[in-house]
XYZ file of C-alpha atoms in Angstrom:
708
model
C 0.000 0.000 0.000
C 1.453 3.397 -1.035
C 2.123 6.193 1.430
C -0.515 8.315 -0.358
C -3.111 5.576 -0.020
C -2.339 5.191 3.687
C -2.601 8.936 4.232
C -5.944 9.137 2.453
C -7.345 6.045 4.144
C -6.536 7.527 7.555
C -7.987 10.892 6.622
C -11.146 9.322 5.187
C -11.981 7.891 8.620
C -12.111 11.488 9.930
C -14.563 12.602 7.185
C -17.610 10.370 7.733
C -20.046 12.690 5.900
C -17.981 13.286 2.763
C -19.912 13.783 -0.481
C -17.692 11.564 -2.580
C -16.458 12.605 -6.015
C -15.851 9.889 -8.575
C -13.126 10.097 -11.213
C -14.335 8.274 -14.339
C -11.808 7.391 -17.042
C -12.925 7.073 -20.653
C -10.910 6.851 -23.847
C -11.231 8.878 -27.034
C -9.547 8.669 -30.422
C -8.183 12.096 -31.325
C -7.808 12.529 -35.103
C -4.165 12.125 -35.992
C -3.178 12.200 -32.322
C -3.957 8.733 -31.061
C -5.791 7.382 -28.003
C -6.518 9.883 -25.219
C -7.630 9.279 -21.601
C -10.180 11.722 -20.171
C -10.896 11.810 -16.410
C -14.263 13.345 -15.426
C -14.834 14.536 -11.853
C -18.451 13.993 -10.787
C -20.156 13.617 -7.407
C -23.358 12.325 -8.994
C -25.385 15.396 -7.984
C -26.579 18.361 -10.044
C -24.759 21.699 -10.346
C -26.292 23.013 -7.107
C -24.040 20.523 -5.237
C -20.542 21.356 -6.490
C -17.830 18.728 -6.718
C -15.333 18.778 -3.830
C -12.186 16.912 -2.781
C -12.397 15.023 0.489
C -10.081 12.100 1.275
C -12.174 9.457 -0.514
C -12.550 11.752 -3.517
C -8.778 12.222 -3.650
C -8.374 8.448 -3.367
C -10.730 7.984 -6.338
C -8.724 10.472 -8.414
C -5.531 8.715 -7.313
C -6.917 5.397 -8.557
C -7.869 6.965 -11.891
C -4.329 8.339 -12.231
C -2.984 4.838 -11.417
C -4.803 3.552 -14.501
C -3.763 6.468 -16.719
C -0.142 6.272 -15.492
C 0.024 2.583 -16.425
C -1.449 3.259 -19.868
C 0.972 6.130 -20.458
C 3.981 4.010 -19.442
C 2.857 1.254 -21.816
C 2.406 3.696 -24.694
C -1.322 2.950 -24.833
C -2.276 6.666 -24.686
C -0.748 9.845 -26.102
C -2.183 12.224 -23.496
C -4.569 12.579 -20.558
C -7.095 15.225 -19.558
C -9.317 16.132 -16.635
C -12.670 17.913 -16.667
C -15.809 18.254 -14.563
C -19.531 17.594 -14.643
C -21.854 20.117 -16.365
C -21.334 23.699 -15.074
C -18.809 22.598 -12.414
C -15.131 21.713 -12.689
C -14.392 21.369 -8.949
C -14.543 23.770 -6.005
C -11.769 22.532 -3.766
C -11.445 20.826 -0.412
C -14.434 19.529 1.529
C -14.673 22.125 4.312
C -17.248 20.066 6.227
C -14.502 17.579 6.950
C -11.783 20.132 7.641
C -13.712 21.563 10.593
C -13.779 18.093 12.204
C -9.988 17.740 12.321
C -8.602 17.886 15.855
C -4.911 16.947 15.431
C -2.082 18.698 13.604
C -0.880 15.431 12.048
C -4.333 14.801 10.546
C -4.320 18.296 9.040
C -0.829 17.647 7.662
C -2.093 14.434 6.042
C -4.755 16.391 4.141
C -2.147 18.731 2.670
C 0.242 15.951 1.752
C -2.545 13.782 0.362
C -3.670 16.488 -2.048
C -0.121 17.197 -3.192
C 0.727 13.523 -3.614
C -2.284 12.970 -5.876
C -2.228 16.196 -7.884
C 1.520 16.246 -8.631
C 1.234 12.854 -10.326
C -0.493 14.659 -13.209
C 2.711 16.555 -13.942
C 4.915 13.463 -13.855
C 3.030 11.227 -16.310
C 4.889 10.012 -19.373
C 2.445 11.943 -21.594
C 1.230 15.574 -21.665
C -1.740 16.365 -19.416
C -4.582 18.825 -19.997
C -7.100 20.483 -17.667
C -10.394 21.591 -19.200
C -11.998 24.191 -16.896
C -15.561 23.716 -18.127
C -17.314 25.387 -15.166
C -16.841 26.874 -11.702
C -13.360 26.175 -10.338
C -12.144 27.227 -6.903
C -9.331 26.294 -4.546
C -8.251 22.717 -5.145
C -10.281 22.716 -8.348
C -8.004 25.416 -9.748
C -4.917 23.752 -8.301
C -5.462 20.305 -9.813
C -5.403 22.029 -13.209
C -2.189 23.904 -12.374
C -0.404 20.545 -12.099
C -1.295 19.760 -15.720
C 0.886 20.614 -18.728
C -1.829 22.674 -20.470
C -5.169 24.264 -19.590
C -8.253 25.473 -21.468
C -11.164 27.454 -20.036
C -14.775 27.999 -21.044
C -15.818 31.584 -21.789
C -18.912 30.980 -19.643
C -17.046 30.059 -16.432
C -18.756 32.323 -13.856
C -16.461 31.787 -10.898
C -12.762 30.949 -10.798
C -10.711 31.725 -7.702
C -8.285 30.735 -5.003
C -10.457 31.785 -2.028
C -8.418 30.166 0.727
C -6.993 33.355 2.247
C -10.543 34.724 2.528
C -11.403 31.715 4.710
C -8.161 31.696 6.715
C -6.140 29.141 4.719
C -3.520 29.245 1.968
C -3.847 27.669 -1.487
C -2.120 24.591 -0.153
C -2.251 22.033 -2.975
C 0.151 23.841 -5.269
C -1.479 27.252 -5.707
C 1.068 29.377 -3.845
C 3.992 27.673 -5.595
C 2.767 26.877 -9.100
C 0.703 29.969 -9.921
C 3.490 32.572 -9.565
C 5.800 30.324 -11.567
C 3.161 30.151 -14.294
C 1.906 33.756 -14.581
C 4.405 35.758 -12.525
C 4.315 36.876 -8.916
C 2.297 40.073 -9.418
C -0.604 38.407 -11.193
C -0.479 35.543 -8.703
C -0.681 38.004 -5.782
C -3.787 39.517 -7.400
C -5.491 36.102 -7.507
C -4.261 34.695 -4.184
C -4.299 37.811 -1.969
C -6.078 40.785 -3.504
C -9.113 39.041 -5.012
C -9.476 36.783 -1.997
C -9.439 39.646 0.519
C -11.868 41.669 -1.618
C -14.821 39.564 -0.465
C -13.605 36.576 -2.515
C -13.773 38.325 -5.899
C -14.230 35.830 -8.735
C -12.611 35.692 -12.168
C -14.658 34.973 -15.289
C -13.450 32.612 -18.018
C -11.999 35.324 -20.307
C -10.044 36.817 -17.377
C -8.547 33.391 -16.600
C -7.265 33.280 -20.177
C -6.035 36.897 -20.164
C -4.036 36.277 -16.971
C -2.281 33.365 -18.663
C -3.693 30.698 -16.343
C -5.357 29.017 -19.332
C -3.681 28.523 -22.702
C -6.895 28.633 -24.753
C -10.433 30.015 -24.424
C -13.472 28.391 -26.034
C -17.209 29.083 -26.045
C -19.445 27.036 -23.752
C -21.677 25.456 -26.407
C -18.975 23.107 -27.673
C -16.267 23.705 -25.104
C -15.110 20.128 -24.626
C -15.173 19.353 -28.367
C -13.120 22.474 -29.125
C -10.736 21.706 -26.259
C -10.160 18.184 -27.544
C -9.598 19.443 -31.109
C -7.067 21.948 -29.727
C -5.468 19.136 -27.704
C -5.114 17.029 -30.844
C -3.382 19.957 -32.589
C -0.975 20.313 -29.659
C -0.212 16.597 -29.617
C 0.317 16.617 -33.408
C 2.776 19.482 -32.986
C 0.653 21.923 -35.015
C 0.122 24.243 -32.032
C 2.982 25.222 -29.774
C 2.055 27.025 -26.555
C 4.288 29.990 -25.789
C 4.169 31.518 -22.330
C 5.871 34.799 -21.367
C 9.043 34.401 -19.346
C 8.415 35.069 -15.660
C 10.346 38.014 -14.177
C 12.234 36.626 -11.171
C 14.050 39.864 -10.355
C 12.903 43.001 -8.560
C 9.377 42.600 -9.928
C 8.948 39.496 -7.759
C 9.909 41.377 -4.587
C 7.652 44.288 -5.593
C 4.728 41.900 -6.057
C 5.183 40.372 -2.605
C 5.487 43.861 -1.089
C 2.257 44.870 -2.835
C 0.573 41.768 -1.421
C 1.677 42.731 2.092
C 0.291 46.239 1.614
C -3.053 44.778 0.493
C -3.107 42.401 3.479
C -2.187 45.182 5.903
C -4.970 47.375 4.537
C -7.541 44.596 4.811
C -6.666 42.659 7.987
C -4.049 44.883 9.681
C -1.944 41.858 10.580
C -4.876 40.361 12.510
C -5.210 37.161 10.458
C -2.170 35.050 9.521
C -3.301 33.393 6.272
C -2.375 36.153 3.819
C 1.089 36.523 5.322
C 1.766 32.772 5.259
C 0.684 32.672 1.608
C 3.018 35.553 0.762
C 5.945 33.814 2.456
C 5.418 30.817 0.176
C 4.978 32.991 -2.931
C 8.195 34.830 -2.037
C 10.135 31.568 -1.724
C 8.581 30.168 -4.927
C 10.898 32.418 -6.985
C 13.524 29.663 -6.790
C 11.259 27.340 -8.761
C 11.912 24.528 -6.249
C 8.514 22.795 -6.300
C 9.329 20.185 -3.660
C 10.344 22.856 -1.178
C 7.273 24.928 -2.058
C 4.880 22.017 -1.599
C 6.394 21.189 1.791
C 5.936 24.820 2.867
C 2.299 24.658 1.714
C 1.758 21.479 3.738
C 3.129 23.079 6.909
C 1.154 26.292 6.448
C -2.047 24.405 5.678
C -1.726 22.233 8.780
C -0.872 25.172 11.046
C -3.797 27.220 9.757
C -6.286 24.339 9.893
C -5.515 24.113 13.605
C -5.926 27.878 14.111
C -8.897 29.698 15.575
C -9.015 32.055 12.594
C -9.637 29.201 10.153
C -12.332 27.676 12.361
C -13.954 31.098 12.590
C -13.712 31.446 8.814
C -15.432 28.117 8.197
C -18.055 28.980 10.828
C -18.708 32.310 9.088
C -18.864 30.628 5.678
C -21.417 28.129 6.992
C -23.498 30.909 8.553
C -23.730 32.781 5.260
C -24.251 29.711 3.086
C -26.643 27.766 5.336
C -28.172 29.723 8.197
C -28.472 32.799 5.990
C -30.618 30.831 3.573
C -32.815 29.219 6.235
C -33.584 32.021 8.724
C -34.162 30.902 12.307
C -37.714 31.562 13.506
C -39.216 32.443 10.112
C -42.909 31.426 9.788
C -44.153 28.816 7.314
C -43.500 30.249 3.852
C -46.887 28.937 2.706
C -48.451 31.809 4.711
C -46.793 34.443 2.510
C -49.073 36.540 0.318
C -48.165 37.463 -3.279
C -46.605 40.870 -3.916
C -47.531 42.285 -7.324
C -46.976 45.989 -6.653
C -44.660 47.852 -4.260
C -44.998 51.344 -2.839
C -42.108 53.422 -1.463
C -42.831 56.400 0.789
C -40.096 58.948 0.188
C -37.964 59.676 -2.860
C -34.604 60.504 -1.276
C -31.421 58.507 -1.787
C -32.373 55.566 0.478
C -35.905 55.354 -0.942
C -34.576 55.515 -4.510
C -32.062 52.733 -3.782
C -34.928 50.621 -2.430
C -37.047 51.302 -5.526
C -34.183 50.194 -7.780
C -33.676 46.989 -5.789
C -37.393 46.117 -5.733
C -37.893 46.643 -9.469
C -34.797 44.627 -10.409
C -35.521 41.681 -8.150
C -39.324 41.532 -8.044
C -39.966 42.915 -11.557
C -43.278 44.452 -10.469
C -44.556 48.054 -10.586
C -42.838 50.273 -7.995
C -44.282 53.711 -7.209
C -42.680 56.458 -5.102
C -44.338 59.344 -3.286
C -42.929 62.396 -1.522
C -44.048 65.816 -0.332
C -43.782 67.432 -3.775
C -43.491 66.515 -7.447
C -39.951 67.866 -7.755
C -38.626 65.388 -5.186
C -40.577 62.550 -6.781
C -39.179 63.360 -10.216
C -35.668 63.482 -8.781
C -36.117 60.053 -7.144
C -37.497 58.433 -10.306
C -34.720 60.046 -12.355
C -32.129 58.546 -9.979
C -33.537 55.046 -10.520
C -33.631 55.507 -14.296
C -30.040 56.800 -14.298
C -28.842 53.791 -12.284
C -30.591 51.467 -14.740
C -28.799 53.243 -17.594
C -25.468 52.694 -15.794
C -26.185 48.960 -15.497
C -27.064 48.899 -19.201
C -23.817 50.678 -20.127
C -21.809 48.151 -18.063
C -23.485 45.248 -19.856
C -25.230 44.035 -16.696
C -28.666 44.597 -18.233
C -30.007 44.090 -21.740
C -31.865 46.935 -23.463
C -35.299 45.301 -23.227
C -34.873 44.688 -19.481
C -33.728 48.277 -18.941
C -36.748 49.606 -20.816
C -39.084 47.353 -18.828
C -37.620 48.359 -15.453
C -37.828 52.048 -16.285
C -41.471 51.687 -17.262
C -42.212 49.916 -13.972
C -40.799 52.713 -11.761
C -43.092 55.726 -11.456
C -43.981 58.433 -8.939
C -47.192 60.079 -7.770
C -47.827 62.781 -5.140
C -51.187 61.298 -4.104
C -50.765 58.312 -1.755
C -54.271 57.019 -2.524
C -53.602 56.922 -6.257
C -50.111 55.573 -5.752
C -50.727 52.839 -3.187
C -54.406 51.885 -3.445
C -53.620 48.574 -5.138
C -50.155 47.950 -3.644
C -49.439 44.729 -1.745
C -46.302 45.952 0.045
C -45.525 49.549 1.041
C -42.245 50.523 2.715
C -41.466 53.902 4.264
C -38.007 55.456 4.115
C -38.672 58.866 5.673
C -36.958 60.866 8.426
C -36.046 58.824 11.524
C -38.603 60.361 13.858
C -41.387 58.453 15.622
C -44.007 61.161 15.117
C -43.261 61.446 11.397
C -43.383 57.691 10.890
C -46.636 57.292 12.846
C -48.199 60.007 10.717
C -47.044 58.284 7.516
C -48.527 54.966 8.621
C -51.825 56.622 9.598
C -52.016 58.186 6.120
C -51.158 54.866 4.497
C -53.742 52.871 6.434
C -56.448 55.198 5.145
C -55.666 54.384 1.490
C -54.174 50.869 1.226
C -55.995 47.550 1.151
C -56.635 45.887 4.556
C -54.179 43.074 3.756
C -51.347 45.250 2.367
C -48.075 44.940 4.284
C -46.763 48.157 5.834
C -42.981 47.977 6.263
C -40.604 50.399 7.944
C -36.934 50.845 7.158
C -36.280 52.265 10.631
C -32.781 51.677 11.942
C -33.525 52.071 15.653
C -37.130 53.006 16.473
C -39.791 50.714 17.930
C -41.889 48.991 15.276
C -44.569 48.219 17.883
C -44.891 51.874 18.874
C -45.019 52.861 15.223
C -47.986 50.532 14.693
C -49.735 51.123 18.025
C -52.316 53.661 16.793
C -53.330 51.753 13.667
C -56.521 49.801 13.153
C -54.502 46.895 11.726
C -51.142 46.923 13.528
C -50.688 43.217 12.774
C -49.536 43.965 9.205
C -46.674 46.276 10.233
C -43.177 44.784 10.030
C -39.630 46.124 10.339
C -37.637 45.805 7.131
C -34.253 47.331 7.924
C -31.775 47.559 5.032
C -28.113 48.513 5.295
C -26.376 51.123 3.215
C -25.322 50.762 0.427
C -28.470 48.756 -0.286
C -27.136 47.121 -3.449
C -24.009 45.785 -1.715
C -24.694 44.813 1.909
C -26.753 41.605 2.030
C -28.336 41.900 5.486
C -32.012 42.607 6.048
C -33.114 42.766 9.692
C -36.758 41.687 9.740
C -38.383 42.981 12.908
C -41.455 41.384 14.429
C -43.541 43.917 16.348
C -45.637 42.926 19.348
C -48.724 42.470 17.142
C -47.164 41.462 13.786
C -48.950 38.349 12.509
C -47.406 35.305 10.857
C -48.783 36.060 7.392
C -47.207 39.526 7.341
C -43.925 38.167 8.648
C -43.937 35.289 6.145
C -44.585 37.765 3.332
C -41.652 39.884 4.516
C -39.333 36.849 4.460
C -40.602 35.821 1.009
C -39.902 39.323 -0.320
C -36.441 39.288 1.286
C -35.638 36.022 -0.484
C -36.676 37.462 -3.850
C -34.520 40.501 -3.110
C -31.609 38.032 -2.592
C -31.001 39.380 0.902
C -29.835 37.548 4.014
C -32.827 37.907 6.327
C -32.499 37.592 10.104
C -35.507 37.673 12.412
C -34.988 40.136 15.259
C -37.073 41.167 18.228
C -38.468 44.702 18.385
C -35.732 46.008 20.677
C -33.925 49.374 20.490
C -31.639 49.567 17.410
C -32.174 45.819 16.789
C -28.815 44.012 16.250
C -26.135 45.683 14.127
C -26.751 49.279 15.160
C -26.995 48.341 18.825
C -23.645 46.536 18.791
C -21.925 49.141 16.629
C -23.273 51.976 18.797
C -21.947 50.296 21.956
C -18.627 49.658 20.184
C -18.408 53.224 18.852
C -19.672 54.602 22.158
C -16.724 53.147 24.062
C -14.299 54.569 21.490
C -15.978 57.949 21.889
C -15.923 57.641 25.695
C -12.169 57.050 25.881
C -11.565 59.982 23.519
C -13.802 62.205 25.657
C -11.962 61.084 28.793
C -8.582 62.068 27.339
C -7.142 59.318 25.138
C -5.783 60.748 21.845
C -7.950 60.024 18.794
C -5.103 58.187 17.038
C -4.566 55.845 19.993
C -8.275 55.042 20.280
C -8.503 54.295 16.555
C -5.338 52.191 16.441
C -6.410 50.161 19.469
C -8.958 48.137 17.478
C -6.786 47.598 14.377
C -5.908 44.033 15.506
C -9.530 43.054 14.885
C -8.991 43.636 11.156
C -12.293 45.478 10.729
C -13.171 46.851 7.278
C -12.629 50.432 8.459
C -11.693 52.317 11.618
C -14.470 53.463 13.993
C -14.295 57.146 13.063
C -14.134 56.422 9.328
C -17.252 54.290 9.834
C -18.887 57.194 11.676
C -18.152 59.378 8.656
C -19.757 56.803 6.349
C -22.862 56.517 8.524
C -22.991 60.265 9.128
C -22.297 61.875 12.520
C -25.905 63.101 12.799
C -27.296 59.591 12.338
C -24.717 58.198 14.778
C -25.731 60.821 17.333
C -29.427 60.084 16.822
C -28.974 56.339 17.343
C -26.848 56.929 20.457
C -29.607 59.199 21.833
C -32.212 56.498 21.128
C -30.148 53.864 22.918
C -29.261 56.205 25.778
C -32.990 56.724 26.353
C -33.490 52.941 26.472
C -30.320 51.936 28.360
C -28.866 55.066 30.043
C -26.507 53.049 32.242
C -24.581 51.661 29.213
C -25.065 54.052 26.300
C -23.752 57.596 26.500
C -24.331 60.635 24.315
C -20.989 62.268 23.578
C -20.893 66.033 23.931
C -17.977 66.066 21.530
C -19.978 64.172 18.893
C -22.897 66.563 19.449
C -20.513 69.484 18.900
C -19.226 67.934 15.656
C -22.815 67.532 14.432
C -23.775 71.067 15.492
C -20.781 72.428 13.580
C -22.018 70.645 10.461
C -18.875 68.546 10.097
C -19.103 65.385 7.957
C -16.640 63.546 10.168
C -13.500 63.800 12.283
C -11.044 63.640 9.397
C -9.806 65.570 6.394
C -8.034 63.886 3.498
C -5.834 66.658 2.117
C -2.789 64.360 2.033
C -4.739 61.404 0.703
C -4.745 59.830 4.181
C -7.199 60.523 7.001
C -5.890 63.238 9.342
C -7.732 64.798 12.272
C -9.562 67.885 11.040
C -8.048 70.914 12.873
C -11.540 72.394 13.206
C -12.777 69.205 14.868
C -9.680 69.106 17.108
C -10.546 72.627 18.268
C -14.069 71.478 19.178
C -12.958 68.503 21.296
C -13.126 68.849 25.061
C -11.122 66.032 26.666
C -10.349 64.969 30.199
C -6.958 63.878 31.481
C -7.416 60.087 31.580
C -5.162 58.638 28.891
C -5.384 54.913 28.150
C -2.983 52.664 26.227
C -4.048 50.843 23.073
C -4.335 47.586 25.032
C -6.535 49.237 27.683
C -8.792 50.778 25.035
C -9.124 47.472 23.210
C -9.997 45.601 26.406
C -12.647 48.164 27.302
C -14.226 48.070 23.865
C -14.281 44.262 23.706
C -15.687 43.993 27.230
C -18.495 46.387 26.276
C -19.329 44.441 23.111
C -19.308 41.103 24.973
C -21.572 42.503 27.682
C -24.031 43.922 25.142
C -24.224 40.703 23.140
C -24.806 38.724 26.340
C -27.665 41.038 27.297
C -29.170 40.865 23.792
C -29.179 37.069 23.935
C -30.766 37.169 27.398
C -33.452 39.504 26.005
C -34.107 37.190 23.054
C -33.294 39.861 20.458
C -32.227 36.970 18.198
C -32.473 33.190 18.516
C -28.754 32.456 19.053
C -25.274 33.959 19.029
C -24.956 32.669 15.449
C -27.528 35.259 14.351
C -25.486 38.055 15.945
C -22.464 36.943 13.922
C -24.472 36.556 10.722
C -25.737 40.128 11.143
C -22.264 41.580 11.704
C -20.770 39.723 8.731
C -23.524 40.581 6.247
C -24.628 43.962 7.605
C -21.406 45.534 8.857
C -18.766 43.697 6.832
C -17.016 42.260 9.903
C -14.381 39.794 8.723
C -14.717 36.054 8.358
C -11.576 35.462 10.435
C -13.443 36.878 13.454
C -16.428 34.679 12.639
C -18.470 37.852 13.100
C -17.369 38.494 16.670
C -18.463 35.859 19.193
C -15.792 33.246 18.235
C -13.142 35.932 18.650
C -14.517 36.999 22.040
C -14.526 33.338 23.108
C -10.998 32.719 21.791
C -9.595 35.792 23.558
C -11.283 34.861 26.866
C -13.416 38.040 26.858
C -16.753 36.187 26.962
C -15.694 34.185 29.997
C -14.322 37.245 31.773
C -17.395 39.403 31.168
C -20.287 36.934 31.127
C -18.858 33.926 32.957
C -19.271 31.641 29.937
C -18.415 31.445 26.231
C -21.026 32.286 23.609
C -20.474 29.113 21.565
C -20.124 25.454 22.490
C -16.649 23.846 22.208
C -15.984 22.752 18.617
C -18.266 25.436 17.162
C -15.878 27.892 15.467
C -13.012 26.275 17.381
C -10.864 23.132 17.214
C -12.794 20.144 18.638
C -11.538 19.003 22.025
């Protein structure tokens, strides 16, 4: 029994739930090029269940290569290829099994097993070809890198090395082979930059342009064209020329650029990007054996790290829990929505109108206090549709249809009389919103849903004076609406199941991640962020320099610093939410006099950007009144994390959401908190903050952590 077989057999025992991929070998006669062996990767399921590589799957591919290797040695074949099932090539390692691993040596076996199988493709006695016919990620990309040649379909929608995004490195050849194929700079773009930009995907033509694939063919006859091209290569009619890789200063510059990207995204808080860059840096020597060994070590170390477990936990939240919201009513109770009304025509309302018309493809009508505002809102939507058309993201007929569906009317009765779902996006004031709902109830049908986009106000209070408060539901989007996936769906005290089910059905059509939240002040994201920002503001007010307070939370690797986030949200909105929460929980939420002064002065934030970097605005500095208590970065960080842990514990006690997992899902999808934190509760558990503050961790052992 070979070492590879032993490794994979041992690993397979640790992956009891693996969805096994078969590797079928069939033979083709290529005109003028002899007999050719084609391996097809297929897990027997449709394209909604992508092909992955667990230990048994790797063993199956290993067995297929055994057969092909024997045929090649005997001269029975002139070449070998590998492709996938319809729409899918392969999407890498089976993460469900990775999260079960509890020993470093088992993690090391996974890395070595993948290398031992894949590298056999490069050592066959005949040329090998990878045909990227569909989605290819991680190990799916890497198995092709071990081949002599590669083709790609023009219709491939997703091609990436996403490992760094999850807290791993491309550990089956990616970090070593890719820079040696396309150069270090392009490799850094794929491995580091794309991965840390929310796992940005390449399309088929980009794969070809980068030099990863040697030929590009249309989807309709991709495999036939690839095989014809293969025959030409084997006959010597086509010779593949690849640019020489620059192994001089350009290599160092590429690695330095990768570090700058990683620093900007994770601020040194997550190790994966830096481990990947170490391997890319060393790959300049072209020593594949040394590179593969470094990948094995990095993969094993990272698999046993808390960051990777948090990354897998976060991935599972988004992919599974996000698609099956906890506590949502039976979807059969949902009522159809054939027309949508939007109260308001400002920027937020116009963004909502654009989203509703694109996803629901039903009439959307806006109202506002005068025709000029309505016209401006409709014009915004039409202009955004034109931009999508210009970028090729919409066809002309769809653009025309969407424009025709979006209209405005100053009379609510005429606008909303036949609407099924009306959402308000007006000024964040209880009196204003109650008045809007009273006006709406007088003109809409008795079963029409009335939704509010409030970010912090009580949905129950908003509905209290209505004749039918049961059809009022919170429908809180996050800005920018087109980008952030989260939708906090708020159940008021009287909201009925049919209204709630309709809200969840609409959210699904909008392609949003819906989380059911209790009608509590500021709901989830804004409550946590306000407590987080409040502690930063408190330490500044007490005397800690702004720069120290900001730098203190850099180790979390958040998408932006607290005061840059405040600028994005708007100081006035931040102040309003802090006032709302102070009224509800005065013992924990403060209202900063300094923030109030910044708002009163009409400042857009604390910073100016004259040098291209954020610097404290001298006018804001002159407004600040600080005490004499100066904290260190470590003291600030501890205070902020303690406050966040306390607030989350209280929210769970209050039943604001079903579980800690929903808190994390909200922070990931609504505030962009990084996967390597798992949202936040795994990080608080790992750092001992949860235990210190609440006397217990938020998550059970083995959830977002290495199993005991």
